[in-house]
mmCIF file with all atom_site columns, C-alpha atoms in Angstrom:
data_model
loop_
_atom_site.group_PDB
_atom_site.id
_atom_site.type_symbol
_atom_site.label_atom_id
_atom_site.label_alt_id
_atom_site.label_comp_id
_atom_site.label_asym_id
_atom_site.label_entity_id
_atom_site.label_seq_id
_atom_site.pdbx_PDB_ins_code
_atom_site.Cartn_x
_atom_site.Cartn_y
_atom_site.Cartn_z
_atom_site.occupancy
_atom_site.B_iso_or_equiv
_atom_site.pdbx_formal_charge
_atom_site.auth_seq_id
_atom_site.auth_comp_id
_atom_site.auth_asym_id
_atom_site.auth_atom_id
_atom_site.pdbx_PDB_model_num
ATOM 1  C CA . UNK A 1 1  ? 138.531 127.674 84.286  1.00 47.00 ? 22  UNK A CA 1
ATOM 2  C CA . UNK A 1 2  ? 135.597 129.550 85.711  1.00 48.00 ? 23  UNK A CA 1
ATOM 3  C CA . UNK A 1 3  ? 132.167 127.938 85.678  1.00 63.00 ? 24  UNK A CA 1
ATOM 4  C CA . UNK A 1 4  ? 129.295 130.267 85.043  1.00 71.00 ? 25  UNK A CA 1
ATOM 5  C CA . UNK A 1 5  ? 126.060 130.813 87.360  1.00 90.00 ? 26  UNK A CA 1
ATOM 6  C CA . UNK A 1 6  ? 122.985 129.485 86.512  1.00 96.00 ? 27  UNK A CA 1
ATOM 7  C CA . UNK A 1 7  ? 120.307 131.796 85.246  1.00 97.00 ? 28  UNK A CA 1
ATOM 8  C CA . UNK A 1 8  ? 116.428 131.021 86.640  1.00 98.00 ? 29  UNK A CA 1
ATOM 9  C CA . UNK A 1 9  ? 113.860 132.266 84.500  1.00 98.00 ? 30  UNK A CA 1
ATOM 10 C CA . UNK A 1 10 ? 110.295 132.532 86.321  1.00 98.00 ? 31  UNK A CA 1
ATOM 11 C CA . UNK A 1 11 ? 107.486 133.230 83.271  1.00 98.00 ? 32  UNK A CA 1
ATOM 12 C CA . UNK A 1 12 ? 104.681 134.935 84.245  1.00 98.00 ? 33  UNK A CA 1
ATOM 13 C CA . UNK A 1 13 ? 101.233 135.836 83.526  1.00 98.00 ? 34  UNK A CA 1
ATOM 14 C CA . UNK A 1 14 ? 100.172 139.656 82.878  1.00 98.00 ? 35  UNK A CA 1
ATOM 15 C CA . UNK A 1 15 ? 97.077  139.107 82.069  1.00 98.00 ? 36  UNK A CA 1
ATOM 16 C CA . UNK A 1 16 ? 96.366  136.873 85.840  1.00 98.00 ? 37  UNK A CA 1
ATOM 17 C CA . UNK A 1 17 ? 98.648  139.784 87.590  1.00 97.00 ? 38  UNK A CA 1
ATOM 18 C CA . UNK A 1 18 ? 100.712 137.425 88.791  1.00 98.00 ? 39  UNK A CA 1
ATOM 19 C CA . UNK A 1 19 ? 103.562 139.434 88.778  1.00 98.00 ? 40  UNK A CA 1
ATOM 20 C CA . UNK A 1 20 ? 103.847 140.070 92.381  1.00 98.00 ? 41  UNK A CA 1
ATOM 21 C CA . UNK A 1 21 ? 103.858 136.407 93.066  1.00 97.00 ? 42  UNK A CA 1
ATOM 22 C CA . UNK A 1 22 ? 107.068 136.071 90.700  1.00 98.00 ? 43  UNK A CA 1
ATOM 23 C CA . UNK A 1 23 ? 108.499 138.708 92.440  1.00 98.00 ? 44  UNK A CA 1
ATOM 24 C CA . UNK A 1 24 ? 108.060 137.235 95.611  1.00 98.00 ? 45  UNK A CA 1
ATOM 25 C CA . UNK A 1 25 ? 109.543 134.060 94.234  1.00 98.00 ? 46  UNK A CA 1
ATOM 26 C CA . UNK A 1 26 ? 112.462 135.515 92.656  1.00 98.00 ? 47  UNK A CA 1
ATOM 27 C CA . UNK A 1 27 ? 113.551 137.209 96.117  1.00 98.00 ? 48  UNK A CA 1
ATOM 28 C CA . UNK A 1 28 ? 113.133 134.229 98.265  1.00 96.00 ? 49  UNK A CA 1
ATOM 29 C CA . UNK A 1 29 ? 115.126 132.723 95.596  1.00 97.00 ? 50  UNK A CA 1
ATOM 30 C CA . UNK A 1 30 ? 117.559 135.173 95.475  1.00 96.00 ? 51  UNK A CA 1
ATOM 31 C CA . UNK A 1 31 ? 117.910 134.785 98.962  1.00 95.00 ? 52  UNK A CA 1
ATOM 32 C CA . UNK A 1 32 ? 118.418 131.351 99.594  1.00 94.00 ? 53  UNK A CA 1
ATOM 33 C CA . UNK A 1 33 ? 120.559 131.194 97.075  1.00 95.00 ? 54  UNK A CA 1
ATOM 34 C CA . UNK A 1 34 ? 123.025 134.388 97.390  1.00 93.00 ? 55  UNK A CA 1
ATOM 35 C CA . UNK A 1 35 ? 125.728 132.919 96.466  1.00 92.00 ? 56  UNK A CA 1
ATOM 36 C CA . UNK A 1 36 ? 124.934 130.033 93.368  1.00 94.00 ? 57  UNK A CA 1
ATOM 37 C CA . UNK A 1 37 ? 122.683 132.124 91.254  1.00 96.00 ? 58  UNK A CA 1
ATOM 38 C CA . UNK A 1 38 ? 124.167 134.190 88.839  1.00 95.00 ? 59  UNK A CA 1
ATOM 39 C CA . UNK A 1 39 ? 120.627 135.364 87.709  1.00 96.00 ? 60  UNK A CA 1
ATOM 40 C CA . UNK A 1 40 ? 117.386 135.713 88.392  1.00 97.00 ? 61  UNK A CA 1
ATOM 41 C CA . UNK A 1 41 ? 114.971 137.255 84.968  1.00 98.00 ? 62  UNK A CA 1
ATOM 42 C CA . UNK A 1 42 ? 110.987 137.870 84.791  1.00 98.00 ? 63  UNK A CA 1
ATOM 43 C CA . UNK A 1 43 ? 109.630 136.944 81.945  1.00 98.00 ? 64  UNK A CA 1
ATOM 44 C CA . UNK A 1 44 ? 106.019 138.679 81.138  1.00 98.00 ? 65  UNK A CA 1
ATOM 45 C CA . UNK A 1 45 ? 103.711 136.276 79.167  1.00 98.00 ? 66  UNK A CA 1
ATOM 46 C CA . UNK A 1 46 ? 100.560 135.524 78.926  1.00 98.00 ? 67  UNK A CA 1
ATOM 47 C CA . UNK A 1 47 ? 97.855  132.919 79.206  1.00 98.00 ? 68  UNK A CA 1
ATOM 48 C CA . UNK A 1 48 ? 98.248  131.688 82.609  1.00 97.00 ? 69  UNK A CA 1
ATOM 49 C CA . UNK A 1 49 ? 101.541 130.954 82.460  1.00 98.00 ? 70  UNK A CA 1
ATOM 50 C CA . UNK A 1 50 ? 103.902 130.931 85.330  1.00 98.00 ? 71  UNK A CA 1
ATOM 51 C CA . UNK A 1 51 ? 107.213 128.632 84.474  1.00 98.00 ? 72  UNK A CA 1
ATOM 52 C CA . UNK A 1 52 ? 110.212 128.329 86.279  1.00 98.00 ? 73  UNK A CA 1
ATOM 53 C CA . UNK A 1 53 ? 113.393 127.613 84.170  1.00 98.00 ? 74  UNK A CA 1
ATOM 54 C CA . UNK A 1 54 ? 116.563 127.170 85.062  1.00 98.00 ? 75  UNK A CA 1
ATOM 55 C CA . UNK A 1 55 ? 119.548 126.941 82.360  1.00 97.00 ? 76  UNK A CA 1
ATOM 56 C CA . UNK A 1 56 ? 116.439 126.818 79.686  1.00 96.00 ? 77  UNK A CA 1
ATOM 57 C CA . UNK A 1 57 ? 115.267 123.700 81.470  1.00 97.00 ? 78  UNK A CA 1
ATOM 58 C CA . UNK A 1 58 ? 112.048 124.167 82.820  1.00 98.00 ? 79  UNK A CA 1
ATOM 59 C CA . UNK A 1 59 ? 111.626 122.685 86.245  1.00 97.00 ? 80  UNK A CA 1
ATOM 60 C CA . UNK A 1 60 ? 108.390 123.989 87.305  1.00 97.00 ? 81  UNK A CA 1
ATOM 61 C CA . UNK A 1 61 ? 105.102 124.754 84.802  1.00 98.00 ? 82  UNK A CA 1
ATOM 62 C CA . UNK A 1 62 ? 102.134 125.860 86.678  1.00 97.00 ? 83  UNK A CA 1
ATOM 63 C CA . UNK A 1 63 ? 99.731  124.337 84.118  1.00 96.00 ? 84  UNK A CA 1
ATOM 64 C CA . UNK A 1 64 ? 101.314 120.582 85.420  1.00 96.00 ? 85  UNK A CA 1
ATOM 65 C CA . UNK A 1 65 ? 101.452 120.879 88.697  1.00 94.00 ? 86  UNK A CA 1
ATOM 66 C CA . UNK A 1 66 ? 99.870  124.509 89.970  1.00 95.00 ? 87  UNK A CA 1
ATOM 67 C CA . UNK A 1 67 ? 101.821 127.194 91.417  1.00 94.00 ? 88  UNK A CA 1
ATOM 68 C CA . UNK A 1 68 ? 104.200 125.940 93.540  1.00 93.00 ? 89  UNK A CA 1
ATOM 69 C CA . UNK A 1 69 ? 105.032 125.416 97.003  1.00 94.00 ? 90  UNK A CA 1
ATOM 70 C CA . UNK A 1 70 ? 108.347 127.509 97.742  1.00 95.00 ? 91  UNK A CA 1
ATOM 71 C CA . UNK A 1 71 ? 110.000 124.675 99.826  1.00 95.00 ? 92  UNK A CA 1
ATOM 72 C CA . UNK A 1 72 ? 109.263 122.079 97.113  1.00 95.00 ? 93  UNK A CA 1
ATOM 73 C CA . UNK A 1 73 ? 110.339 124.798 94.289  1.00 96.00 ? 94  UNK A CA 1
ATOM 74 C CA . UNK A 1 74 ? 113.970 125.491 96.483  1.00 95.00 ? 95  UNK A CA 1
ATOM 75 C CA . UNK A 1 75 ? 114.368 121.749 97.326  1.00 95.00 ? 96  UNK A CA 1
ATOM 76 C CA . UNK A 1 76 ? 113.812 121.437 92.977  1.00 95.00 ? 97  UNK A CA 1
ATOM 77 C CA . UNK A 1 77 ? 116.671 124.620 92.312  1.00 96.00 ? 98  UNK A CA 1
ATOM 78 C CA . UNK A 1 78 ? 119.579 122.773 95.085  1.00 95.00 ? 99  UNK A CA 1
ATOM 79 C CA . UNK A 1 79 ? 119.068 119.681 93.670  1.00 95.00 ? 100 UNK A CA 1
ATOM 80 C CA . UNK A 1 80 ? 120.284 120.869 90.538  1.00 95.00 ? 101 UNK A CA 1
ATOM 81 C CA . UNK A 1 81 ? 122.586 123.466 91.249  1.00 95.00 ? 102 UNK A CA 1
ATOM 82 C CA . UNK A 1 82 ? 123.680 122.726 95.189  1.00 91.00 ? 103 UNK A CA 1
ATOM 83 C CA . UNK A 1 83 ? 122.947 119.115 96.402  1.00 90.00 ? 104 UNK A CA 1
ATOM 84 C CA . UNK A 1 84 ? 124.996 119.150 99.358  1.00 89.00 ? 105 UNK A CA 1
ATOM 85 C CA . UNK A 1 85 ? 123.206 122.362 100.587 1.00 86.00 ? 106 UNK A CA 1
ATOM 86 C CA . UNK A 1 86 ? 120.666 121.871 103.624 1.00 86.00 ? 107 UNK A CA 1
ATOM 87 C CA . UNK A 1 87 ? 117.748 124.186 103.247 1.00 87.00 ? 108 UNK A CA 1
ATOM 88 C CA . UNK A 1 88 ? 117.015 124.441 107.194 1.00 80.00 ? 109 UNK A CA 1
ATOM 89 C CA . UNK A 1 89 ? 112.985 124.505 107.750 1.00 67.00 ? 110 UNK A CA 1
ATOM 90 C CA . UNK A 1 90 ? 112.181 124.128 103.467 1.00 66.00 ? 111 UNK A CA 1
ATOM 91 C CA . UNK A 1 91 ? 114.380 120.332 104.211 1.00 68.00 ? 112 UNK A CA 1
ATOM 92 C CA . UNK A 1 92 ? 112.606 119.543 107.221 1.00 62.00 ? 113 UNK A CA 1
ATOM 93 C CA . UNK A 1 93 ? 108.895 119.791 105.299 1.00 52.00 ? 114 UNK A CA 1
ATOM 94 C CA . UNK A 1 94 ? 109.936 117.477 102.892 1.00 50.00 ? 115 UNK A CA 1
ATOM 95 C CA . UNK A 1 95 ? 109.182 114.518 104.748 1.00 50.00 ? 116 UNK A CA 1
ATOM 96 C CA . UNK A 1 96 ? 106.504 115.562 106.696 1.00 48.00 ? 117 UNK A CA 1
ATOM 97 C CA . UNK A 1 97 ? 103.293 114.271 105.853 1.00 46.00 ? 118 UNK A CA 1
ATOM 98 C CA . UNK A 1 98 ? 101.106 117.453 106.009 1.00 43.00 ? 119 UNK A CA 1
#
């Protein structure tokens, strides 16, 4: 039986040109995660938004918590789809009080 990749979704606002900054995101993504990703989609939208989804779940909504930090967003993604993975430096920041 094969299992199929997950498929992250990162929504973005045209209007707020943010679609650099889910560019960006989608290719550190990408590369952190080579190998468990199956997908990787921009969304355009509009009025602010800037979601992360992954699987149709969202895990990341820019009007709740602002855009977000890409250690905190990676530490989110291989806690869901890798939780034995260490993340190297993005592990390391997450208990650091800074």
């Amino acid at each position: 039986m094969t299992t199929r990749s997950p498929r992250l979704e990162i929504e973005y606002c045209t209007q707020c040109r943010w679609l650099l900054r889910a560019g960006w995101t989608a290719q550190e993504l990408l590369t952190t995660f080579q190998k468990e990703l199956g997908e990787v989609a921009l969304i355009p939208g509009t009025g602010g938004i800037f979601d992360i989804r992954l699987d149709g779940e969202t895990i990341w909504s820019r009007k709740e918590s602002g855009h977000p930090e890409l250690p905190e967003l990676k530490r989110l993604i291989r806690d869901r789809i890798a939780p034995d993975r260490h993340l190297g430096h993005s592990d390391k920041q997450a208990g650091s009080s800074t």
